Short mmCIF file of C-alpha atoms and ligand atoms in Angstrom, two decimals:
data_model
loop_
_atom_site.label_atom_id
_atom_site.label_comp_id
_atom_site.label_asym_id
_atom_site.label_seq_id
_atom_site.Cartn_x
_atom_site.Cartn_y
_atom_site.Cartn_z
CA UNK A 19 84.47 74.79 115.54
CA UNK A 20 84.69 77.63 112.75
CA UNK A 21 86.57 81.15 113.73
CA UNK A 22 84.03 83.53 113.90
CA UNK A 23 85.16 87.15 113.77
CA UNK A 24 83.04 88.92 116.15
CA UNK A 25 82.42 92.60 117.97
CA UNK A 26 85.41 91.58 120.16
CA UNK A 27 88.21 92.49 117.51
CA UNK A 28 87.62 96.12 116.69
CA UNK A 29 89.18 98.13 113.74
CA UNK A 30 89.45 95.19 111.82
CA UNK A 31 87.44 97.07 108.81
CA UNK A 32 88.84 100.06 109.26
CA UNK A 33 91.16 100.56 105.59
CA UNK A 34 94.89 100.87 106.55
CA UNK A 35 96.97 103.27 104.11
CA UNK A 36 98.84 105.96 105.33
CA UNK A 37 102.11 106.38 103.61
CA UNK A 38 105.58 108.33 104.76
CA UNK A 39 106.68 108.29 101.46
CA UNK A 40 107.78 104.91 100.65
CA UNK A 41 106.93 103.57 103.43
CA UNK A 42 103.53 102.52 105.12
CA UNK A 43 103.22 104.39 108.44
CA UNK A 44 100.05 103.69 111.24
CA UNK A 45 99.93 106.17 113.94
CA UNK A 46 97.85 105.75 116.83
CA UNK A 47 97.69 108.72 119.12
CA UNK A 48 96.55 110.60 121.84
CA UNK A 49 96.49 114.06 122.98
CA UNK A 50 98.15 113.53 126.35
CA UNK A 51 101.64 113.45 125.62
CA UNK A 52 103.90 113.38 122.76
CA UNK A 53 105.92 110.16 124.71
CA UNK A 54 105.42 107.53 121.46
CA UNK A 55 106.65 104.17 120.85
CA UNK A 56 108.38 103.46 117.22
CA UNK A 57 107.82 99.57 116.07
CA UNK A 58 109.42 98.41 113.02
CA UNK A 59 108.67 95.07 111.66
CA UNK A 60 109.77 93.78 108.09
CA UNK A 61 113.77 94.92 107.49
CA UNK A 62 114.53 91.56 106.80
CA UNK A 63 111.84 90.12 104.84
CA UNK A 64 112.62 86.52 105.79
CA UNK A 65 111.37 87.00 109.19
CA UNK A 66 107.67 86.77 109.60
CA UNK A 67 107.32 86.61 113.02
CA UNK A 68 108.60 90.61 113.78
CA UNK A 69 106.17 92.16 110.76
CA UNK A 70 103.12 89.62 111.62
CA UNK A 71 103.72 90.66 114.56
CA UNK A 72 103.59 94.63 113.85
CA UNK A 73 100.48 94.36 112.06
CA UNK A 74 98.23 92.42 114.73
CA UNK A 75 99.48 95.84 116.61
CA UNK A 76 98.04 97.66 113.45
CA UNK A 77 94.81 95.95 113.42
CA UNK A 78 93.98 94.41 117.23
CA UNK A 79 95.38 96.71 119.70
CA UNK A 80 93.80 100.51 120.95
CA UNK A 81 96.12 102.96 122.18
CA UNK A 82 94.30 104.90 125.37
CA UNK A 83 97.61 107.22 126.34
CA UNK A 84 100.41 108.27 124.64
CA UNK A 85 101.54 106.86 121.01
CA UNK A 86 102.16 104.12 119.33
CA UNK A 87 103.70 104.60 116.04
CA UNK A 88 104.08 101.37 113.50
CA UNK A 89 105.70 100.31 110.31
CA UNK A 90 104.88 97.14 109.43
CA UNK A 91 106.51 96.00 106.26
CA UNK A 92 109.83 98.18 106.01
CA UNK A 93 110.98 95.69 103.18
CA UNK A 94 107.73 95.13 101.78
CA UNK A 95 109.22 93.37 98.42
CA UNK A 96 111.65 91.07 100.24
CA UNK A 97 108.57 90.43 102.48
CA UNK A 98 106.66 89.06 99.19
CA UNK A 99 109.91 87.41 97.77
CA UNK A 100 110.50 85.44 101.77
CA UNK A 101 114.19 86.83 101.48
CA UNK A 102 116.55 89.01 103.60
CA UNK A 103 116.95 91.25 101.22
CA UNK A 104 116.00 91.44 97.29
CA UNK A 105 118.50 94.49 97.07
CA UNK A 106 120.94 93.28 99.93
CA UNK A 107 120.88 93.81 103.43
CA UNK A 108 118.57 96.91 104.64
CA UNK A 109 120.28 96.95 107.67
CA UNK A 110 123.54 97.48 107.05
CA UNK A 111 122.29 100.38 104.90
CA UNK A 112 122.10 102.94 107.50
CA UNK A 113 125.59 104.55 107.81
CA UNK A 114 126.49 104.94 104.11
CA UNK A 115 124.11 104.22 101.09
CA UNK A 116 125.48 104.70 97.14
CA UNK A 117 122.97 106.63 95.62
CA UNK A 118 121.98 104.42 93.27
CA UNK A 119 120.84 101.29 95.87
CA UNK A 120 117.52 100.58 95.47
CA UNK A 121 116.57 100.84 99.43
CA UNK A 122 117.63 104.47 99.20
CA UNK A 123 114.38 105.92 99.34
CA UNK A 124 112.90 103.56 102.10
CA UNK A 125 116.31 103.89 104.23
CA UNK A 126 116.01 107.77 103.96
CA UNK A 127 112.35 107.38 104.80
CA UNK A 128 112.47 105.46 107.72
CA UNK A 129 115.65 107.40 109.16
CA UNK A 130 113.39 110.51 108.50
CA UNK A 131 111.05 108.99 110.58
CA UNK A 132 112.84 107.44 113.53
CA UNK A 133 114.41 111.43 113.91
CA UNK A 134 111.10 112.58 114.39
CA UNK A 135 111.10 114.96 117.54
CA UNK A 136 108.21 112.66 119.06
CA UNK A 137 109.88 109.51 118.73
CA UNK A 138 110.41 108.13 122.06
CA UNK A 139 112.09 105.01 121.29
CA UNK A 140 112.67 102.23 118.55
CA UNK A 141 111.85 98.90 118.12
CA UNK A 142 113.24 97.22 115.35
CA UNK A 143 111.67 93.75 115.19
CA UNK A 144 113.82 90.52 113.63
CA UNK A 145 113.73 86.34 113.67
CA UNK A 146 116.70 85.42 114.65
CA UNK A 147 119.05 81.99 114.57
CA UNK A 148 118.83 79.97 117.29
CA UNK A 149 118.65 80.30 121.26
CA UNK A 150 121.09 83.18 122.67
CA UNK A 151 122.99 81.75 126.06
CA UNK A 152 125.64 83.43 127.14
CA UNK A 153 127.50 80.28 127.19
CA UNK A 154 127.95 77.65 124.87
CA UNK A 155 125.79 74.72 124.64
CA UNK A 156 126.28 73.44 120.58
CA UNK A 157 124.72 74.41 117.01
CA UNK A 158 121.35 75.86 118.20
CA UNK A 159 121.82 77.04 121.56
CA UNK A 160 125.17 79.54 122.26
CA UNK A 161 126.77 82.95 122.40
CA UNK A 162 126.44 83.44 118.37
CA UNK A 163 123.18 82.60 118.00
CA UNK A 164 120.13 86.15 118.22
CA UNK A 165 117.30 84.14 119.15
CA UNK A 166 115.28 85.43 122.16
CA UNK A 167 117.06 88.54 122.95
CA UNK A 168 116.90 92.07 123.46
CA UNK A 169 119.91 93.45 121.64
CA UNK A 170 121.26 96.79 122.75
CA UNK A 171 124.17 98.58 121.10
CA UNK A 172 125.67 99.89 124.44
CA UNK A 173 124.34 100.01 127.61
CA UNK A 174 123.32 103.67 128.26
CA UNK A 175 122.70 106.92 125.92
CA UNK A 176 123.20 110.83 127.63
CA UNK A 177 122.09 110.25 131.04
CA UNK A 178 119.02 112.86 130.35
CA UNK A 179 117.22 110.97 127.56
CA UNK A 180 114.49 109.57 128.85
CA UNK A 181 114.73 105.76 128.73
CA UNK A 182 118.49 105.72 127.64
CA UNK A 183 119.41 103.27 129.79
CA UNK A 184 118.83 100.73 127.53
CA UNK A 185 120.63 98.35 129.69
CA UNK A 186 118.20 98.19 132.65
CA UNK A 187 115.17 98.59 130.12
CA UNK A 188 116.60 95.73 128.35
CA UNK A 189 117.03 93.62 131.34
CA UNK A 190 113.77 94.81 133.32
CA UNK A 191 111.75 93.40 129.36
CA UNK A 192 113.43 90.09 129.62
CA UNK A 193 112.88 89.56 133.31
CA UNK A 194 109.17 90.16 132.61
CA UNK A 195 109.51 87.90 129.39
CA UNK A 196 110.52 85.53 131.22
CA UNK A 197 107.48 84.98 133.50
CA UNK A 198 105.04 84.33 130.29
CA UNK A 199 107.01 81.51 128.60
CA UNK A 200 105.38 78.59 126.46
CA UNK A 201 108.61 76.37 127.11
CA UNK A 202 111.25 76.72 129.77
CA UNK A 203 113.99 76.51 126.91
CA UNK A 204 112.59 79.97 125.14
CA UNK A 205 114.11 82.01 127.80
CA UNK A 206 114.81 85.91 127.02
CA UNK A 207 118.26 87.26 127.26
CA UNK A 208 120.14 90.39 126.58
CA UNK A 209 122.79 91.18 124.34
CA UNK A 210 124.73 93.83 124.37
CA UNK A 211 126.72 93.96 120.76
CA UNK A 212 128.73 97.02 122.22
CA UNK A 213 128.44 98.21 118.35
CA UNK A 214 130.56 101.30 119.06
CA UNK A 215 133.92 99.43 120.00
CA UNK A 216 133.34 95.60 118.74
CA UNK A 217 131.02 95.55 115.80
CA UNK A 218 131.44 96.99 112.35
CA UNK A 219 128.52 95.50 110.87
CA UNK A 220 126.26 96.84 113.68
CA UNK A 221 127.71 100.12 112.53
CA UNK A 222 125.41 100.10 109.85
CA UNK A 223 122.29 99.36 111.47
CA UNK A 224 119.07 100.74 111.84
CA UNK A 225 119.03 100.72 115.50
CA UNK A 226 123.18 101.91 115.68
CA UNK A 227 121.90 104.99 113.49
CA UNK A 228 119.58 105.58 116.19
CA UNK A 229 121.12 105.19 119.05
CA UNK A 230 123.62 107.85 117.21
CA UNK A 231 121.23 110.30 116.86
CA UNK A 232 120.47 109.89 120.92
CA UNK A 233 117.06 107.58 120.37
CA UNK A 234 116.70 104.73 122.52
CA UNK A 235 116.85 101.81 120.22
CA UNK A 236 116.31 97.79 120.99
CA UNK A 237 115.98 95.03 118.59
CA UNK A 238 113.44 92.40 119.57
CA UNK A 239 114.57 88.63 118.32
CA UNK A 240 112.43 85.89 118.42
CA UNK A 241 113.68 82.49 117.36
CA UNK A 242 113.81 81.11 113.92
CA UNK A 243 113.56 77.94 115.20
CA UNK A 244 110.58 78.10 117.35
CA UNK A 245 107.96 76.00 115.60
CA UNK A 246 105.06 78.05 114.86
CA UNK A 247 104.93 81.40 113.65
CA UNK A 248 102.38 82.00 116.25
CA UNK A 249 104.82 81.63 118.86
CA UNK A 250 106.95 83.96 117.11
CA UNK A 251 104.88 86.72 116.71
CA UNK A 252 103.40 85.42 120.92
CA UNK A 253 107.36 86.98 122.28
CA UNK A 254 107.33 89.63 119.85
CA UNK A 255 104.11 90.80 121.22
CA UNK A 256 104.83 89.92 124.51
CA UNK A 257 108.04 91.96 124.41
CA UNK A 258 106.23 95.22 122.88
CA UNK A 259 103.99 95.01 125.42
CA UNK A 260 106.31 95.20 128.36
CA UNK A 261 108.28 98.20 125.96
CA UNK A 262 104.36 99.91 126.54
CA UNK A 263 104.15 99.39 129.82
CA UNK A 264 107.40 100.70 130.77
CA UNK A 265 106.79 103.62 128.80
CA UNK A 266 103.42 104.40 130.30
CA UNK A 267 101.41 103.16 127.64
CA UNK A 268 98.12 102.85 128.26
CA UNK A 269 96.61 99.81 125.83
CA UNK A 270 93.64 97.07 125.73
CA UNK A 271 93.57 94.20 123.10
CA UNK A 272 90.10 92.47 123.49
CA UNK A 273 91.79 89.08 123.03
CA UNK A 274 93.81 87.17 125.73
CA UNK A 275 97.80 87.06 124.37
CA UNK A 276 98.21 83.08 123.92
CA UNK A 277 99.35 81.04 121.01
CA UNK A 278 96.05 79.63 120.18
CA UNK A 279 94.24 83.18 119.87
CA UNK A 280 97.63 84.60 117.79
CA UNK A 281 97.05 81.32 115.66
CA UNK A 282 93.35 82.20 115.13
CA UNK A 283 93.99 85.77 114.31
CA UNK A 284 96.97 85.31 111.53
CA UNK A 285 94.25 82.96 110.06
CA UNK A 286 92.21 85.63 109.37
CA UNK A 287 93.26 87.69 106.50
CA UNK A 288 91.04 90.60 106.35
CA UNK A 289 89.25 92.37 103.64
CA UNK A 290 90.31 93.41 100.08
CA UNK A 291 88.04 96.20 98.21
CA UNK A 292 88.54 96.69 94.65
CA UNK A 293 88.02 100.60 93.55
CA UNK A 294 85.13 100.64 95.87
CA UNK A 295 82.50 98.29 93.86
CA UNK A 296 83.93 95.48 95.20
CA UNK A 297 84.94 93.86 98.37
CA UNK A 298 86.08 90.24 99.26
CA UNK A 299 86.89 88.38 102.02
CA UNK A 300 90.40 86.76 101.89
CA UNK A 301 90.19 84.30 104.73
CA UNK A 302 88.77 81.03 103.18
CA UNK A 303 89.11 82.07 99.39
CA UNK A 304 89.82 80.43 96.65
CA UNK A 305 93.22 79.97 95.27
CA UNK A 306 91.87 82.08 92.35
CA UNK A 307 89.35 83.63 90.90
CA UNK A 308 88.71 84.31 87.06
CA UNK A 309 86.65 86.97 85.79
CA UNK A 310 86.76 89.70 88.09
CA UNK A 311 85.47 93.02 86.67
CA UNK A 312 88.00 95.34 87.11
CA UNK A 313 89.73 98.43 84.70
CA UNK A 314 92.97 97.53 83.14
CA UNK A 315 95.01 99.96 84.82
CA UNK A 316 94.52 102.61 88.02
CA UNK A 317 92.92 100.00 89.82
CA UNK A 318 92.78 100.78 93.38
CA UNK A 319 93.26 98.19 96.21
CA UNK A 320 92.70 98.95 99.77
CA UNK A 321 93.64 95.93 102.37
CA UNK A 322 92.05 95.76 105.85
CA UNK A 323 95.27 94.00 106.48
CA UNK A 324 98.60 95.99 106.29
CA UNK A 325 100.28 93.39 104.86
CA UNK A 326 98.55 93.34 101.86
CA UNK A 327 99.76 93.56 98.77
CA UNK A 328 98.43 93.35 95.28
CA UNK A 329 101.14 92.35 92.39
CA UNK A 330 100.36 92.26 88.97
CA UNK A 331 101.84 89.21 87.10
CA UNK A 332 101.47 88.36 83.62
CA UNK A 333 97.77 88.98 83.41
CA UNK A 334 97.02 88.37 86.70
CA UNK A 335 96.74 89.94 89.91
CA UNK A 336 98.25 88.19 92.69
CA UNK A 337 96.81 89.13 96.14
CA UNK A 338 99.78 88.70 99.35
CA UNK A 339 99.34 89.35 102.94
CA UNK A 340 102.92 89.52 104.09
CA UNK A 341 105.04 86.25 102.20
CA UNK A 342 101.63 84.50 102.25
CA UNK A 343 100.37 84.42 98.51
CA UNK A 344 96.18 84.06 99.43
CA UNK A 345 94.60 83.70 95.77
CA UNK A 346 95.58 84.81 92.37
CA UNK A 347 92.55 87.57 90.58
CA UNK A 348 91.74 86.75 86.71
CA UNK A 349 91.02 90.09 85.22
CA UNK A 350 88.18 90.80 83.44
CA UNK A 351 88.53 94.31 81.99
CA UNK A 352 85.24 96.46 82.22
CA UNK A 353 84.51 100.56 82.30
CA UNK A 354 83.65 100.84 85.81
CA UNK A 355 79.90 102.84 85.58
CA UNK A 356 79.89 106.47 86.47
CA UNK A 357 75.56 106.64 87.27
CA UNK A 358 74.91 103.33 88.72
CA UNK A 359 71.91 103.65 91.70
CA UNK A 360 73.68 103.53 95.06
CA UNK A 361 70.99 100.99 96.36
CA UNK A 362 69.85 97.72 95.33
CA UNK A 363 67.33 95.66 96.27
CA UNK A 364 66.94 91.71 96.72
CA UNK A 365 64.57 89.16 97.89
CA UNK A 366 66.24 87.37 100.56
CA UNK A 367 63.81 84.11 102.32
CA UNK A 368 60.98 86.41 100.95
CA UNK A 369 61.58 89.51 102.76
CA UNK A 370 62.33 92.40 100.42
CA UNK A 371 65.86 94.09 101.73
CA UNK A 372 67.77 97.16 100.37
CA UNK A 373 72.05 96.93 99.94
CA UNK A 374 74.50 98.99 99.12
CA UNK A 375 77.22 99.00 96.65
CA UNK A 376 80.01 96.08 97.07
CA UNK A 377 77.68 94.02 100.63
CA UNK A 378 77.16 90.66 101.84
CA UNK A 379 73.77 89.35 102.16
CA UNK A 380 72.54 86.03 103.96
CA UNK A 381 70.48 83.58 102.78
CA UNK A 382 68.50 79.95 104.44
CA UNK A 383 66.59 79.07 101.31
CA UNK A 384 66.79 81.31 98.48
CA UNK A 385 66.72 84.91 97.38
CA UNK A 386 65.80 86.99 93.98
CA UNK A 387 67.89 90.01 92.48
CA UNK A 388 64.95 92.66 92.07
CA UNK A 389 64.61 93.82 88.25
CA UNK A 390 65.99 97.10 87.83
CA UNK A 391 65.18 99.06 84.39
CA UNK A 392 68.64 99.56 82.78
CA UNK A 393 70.56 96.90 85.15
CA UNK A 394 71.50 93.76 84.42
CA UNK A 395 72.48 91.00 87.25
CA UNK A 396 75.25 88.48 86.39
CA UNK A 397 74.79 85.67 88.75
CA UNK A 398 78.15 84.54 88.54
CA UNK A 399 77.77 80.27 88.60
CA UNK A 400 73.80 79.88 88.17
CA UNK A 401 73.48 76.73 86.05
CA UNK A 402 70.21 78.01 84.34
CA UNK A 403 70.57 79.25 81.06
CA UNK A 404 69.61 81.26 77.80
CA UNK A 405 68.98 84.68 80.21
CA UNK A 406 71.00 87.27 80.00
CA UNK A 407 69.69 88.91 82.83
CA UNK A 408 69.23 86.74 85.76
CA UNK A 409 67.23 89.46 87.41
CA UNK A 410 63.89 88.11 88.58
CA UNK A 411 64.42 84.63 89.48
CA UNK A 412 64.47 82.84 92.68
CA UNK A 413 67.92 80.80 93.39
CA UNK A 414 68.59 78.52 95.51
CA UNK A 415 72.22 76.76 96.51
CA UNK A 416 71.29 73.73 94.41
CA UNK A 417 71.24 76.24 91.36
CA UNK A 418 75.39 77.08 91.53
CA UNK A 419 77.78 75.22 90.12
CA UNK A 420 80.42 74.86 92.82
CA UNK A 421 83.40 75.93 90.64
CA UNK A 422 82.31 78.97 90.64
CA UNK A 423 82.31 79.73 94.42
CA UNK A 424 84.40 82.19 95.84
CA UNK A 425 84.97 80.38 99.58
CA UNK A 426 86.55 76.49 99.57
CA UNK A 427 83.43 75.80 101.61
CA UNK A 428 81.59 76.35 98.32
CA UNK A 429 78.78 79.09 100.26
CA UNK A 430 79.78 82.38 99.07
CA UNK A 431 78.56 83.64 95.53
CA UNK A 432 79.07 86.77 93.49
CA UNK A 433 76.68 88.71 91.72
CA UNK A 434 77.34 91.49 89.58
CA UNK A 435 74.99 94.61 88.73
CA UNK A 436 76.05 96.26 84.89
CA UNK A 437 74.22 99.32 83.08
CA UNK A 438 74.75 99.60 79.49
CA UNK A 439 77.57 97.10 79.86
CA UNK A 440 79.49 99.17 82.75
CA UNK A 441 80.14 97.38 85.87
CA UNK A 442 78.58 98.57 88.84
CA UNK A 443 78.89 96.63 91.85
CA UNK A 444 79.59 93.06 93.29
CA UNK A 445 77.50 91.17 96.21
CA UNK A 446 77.91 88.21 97.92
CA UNK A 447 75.34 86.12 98.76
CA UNK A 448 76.73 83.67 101.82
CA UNK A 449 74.52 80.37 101.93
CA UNK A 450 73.67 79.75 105.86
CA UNK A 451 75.01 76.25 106.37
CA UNK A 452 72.53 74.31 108.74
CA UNK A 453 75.13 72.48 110.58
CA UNK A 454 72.98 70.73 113.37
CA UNK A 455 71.68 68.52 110.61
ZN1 ZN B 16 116.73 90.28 111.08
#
């Protein structure tokens, strides 16, 4: 059975871009309290299952009370690369950093951030080796190993911040942890790294410089070596969720929390619109497209995913969502038009219907791009030739030539509208596939 993205996952659409500086910052808040919950996925970009994790927040949870504050994709280039750290280690960058370190800005940024008089407490979200157990039990599961904890830096803050007694918070999460789990062995702990007195390295990180500046601070850590990335991103979730509920955090997600439903969700990867004139689906695309008509420079991409990322390569523009590289764009340089109409119109099975700028239409049998005075349609794949408008014409499925499909199901086709040789706008027609046939 095919995925089929319905009314029950809201916001999806909704365009996610709001910047702290260099970093990408979604709020979602309510007037009822300033209490607000600070998740941080993506310091260590080798660890998908904390900022896939952080984005299905983004994009498939609603906030009813209080706040829920989230970053993502801290290290979104080390993200992209699927390494720790392109300029080092982010977090041990957040006692001292030389001026000159790359991170500087983003370390400064999120420390900014996390000292924000709202903030509540911090979740910093990592992967980590192995199975914690207090005890030791060989190479994956033992005392060394940061898998499926809660890690605290010491066990209390000043005994009048609310929730510093990250100890019993810590404990009370993995308790409730681990009531949900998918195998026996995944079992939550807590560790305590007691950063003040036994841990230099912890000195230096992210959660350390909050704890320092009297925030509550956990790191979550799921297991590198569980075997999906859903069932990463299942505890992460899982965890944040009992950080919400202790907090008073009123939330609904209109999709149960099980590995099959995560697995269906990090499937889809959203929406990409191109400076407005066009918009494509990235789940089921293409490894790449050629001839897309966009400008050669100020192009502006807007992701319904926040882990999207557009990197320009050679002469190429390589779309990401988080390490995930989803299909590479083949530029095709074009003035975008200034004066082009705002509505088009199309035939679709016979019945005359009116879109806007950058839509989808639906076809059973065939449709025909209405002749415009001063338009031209580019139907990008129709096998007829000697027309240089293909305005006018009735097409059917049979008239494409399948390399020029956007979808690997070969359904989806683009058209594109031009006045006086300045792009316009690009539709899709989608080909209904009959499958009881
Ligand atoms: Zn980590």
């Amino acid at each position: 059975m095919k995925y089929i993205l319905t009314g029950a996952f809201f916001a999806l659409n909704i365009f996610l871009t709001p910047i702290f500086g260099d970093v990408q910052l979604i709020k979602k808040e309510n007037s009822d309290s300033n209490t607000t919950l600070l998740v941080i996925g993506g310091i260590h970009g080798d660890e998908p299952g904390g900022y896939f994790s952080a984005s299905i927040l983004a994009t498939h949870y609603k906030i009813n009370s209080k706040n829920l504050w989230i970053v993502p994709n801290l290290n979104q280039e080390s993200i992209q690369k699927d390494a720790r750290g392109i300029n080092g280690d982010m977090n041990r960058k957040f006692s001292i950093i030389e001026s000159k370190d790359k991170d500087k800005k983003i370390v400064e940024d999120i420390k900014e951030i996390i000292t924000k008089e709202n903030v509540s407490l911090v979740l910093n979200l990592h992967d980590g080796n192995g199975f914690y157990r207090k005890t030791d039990r060989g190479n994956i599961f033992n005392a060394n190993a940061w898998g499926q904890t809660c890690v605290i830096d010491q066990c209390d803050l000043n005994q009048s911040q609310p929730f510093g007694n990250l100890n019993t918070i810590a404990i009370d999460v993995k308790e409730r942890i681990n009531k949900k789990l998918i195998e026996d062995h995944h079992t939550f702990d807590v560790k305590n790294t007691n950063t003040k007195f036994d841990d230099e390295a912890m000195k230096l990180s992210l959660t350390y410089f909050a704890v320092t500046n009297n925030k509550p601070a956990f790191a979550i850590e799921s297991s590198k070596n569980l075997p999906s990335l859903s069932q990463k991103v299942f505890y992460h979730l899982l965890a944040i969720e009992e950080f919400m509920n202790i907090m008073d955090i009123s939330f609904t997600r209109e999709f149960e929390l099980n590995e099959q439903n995560i697995d269906e969700i990090l499937k889809n990867y959203g929406n990409l619109n191109i400076n407005s004139n066009i918009s494509i689906n990235l789940t089921n695309i293409k490894k790449s497209l050629s001839f897309i008509p966009i400008k050669s420079e100020s192009n502006v991409f807007k992701f319904s995913n926040p882990l999207g990322r557009v990197v320009r390569e050679g002469g190429n523009f390589i779309v990401y969502i988080g390490n995930k590289k989803i299909t590479t764009l083949g530029p095709q340089y074009f003035k975008q038009g200034e004066s082009c109409t705002e509505k088009f119109e199309v035939i679709v099975d016979k019945n005359i219907v009116s879109l806007d700028a950058a839509s989808d239409f639906f076809v059973n049998d065939d449709f025909n791009i209405v002749k415009k005075d001063g338009y031209r349609a580019n139907i990008i794949g129709y096998k007829a030739i000697g027309r240089l408008d293909e305005s006018g014409v009735n097409i059917k499925l049979q008239d494409f030539d399948k390399r020029f499909s956007i979808d690997v199901d070969d359904t989806v086709y683009r058209i594109e509208l031009y006045k006086n040789n300045e792009f316009c706008s690009m539709f899709k027609v989608h080909f209904i596939q009959d499958n009881t046939k």
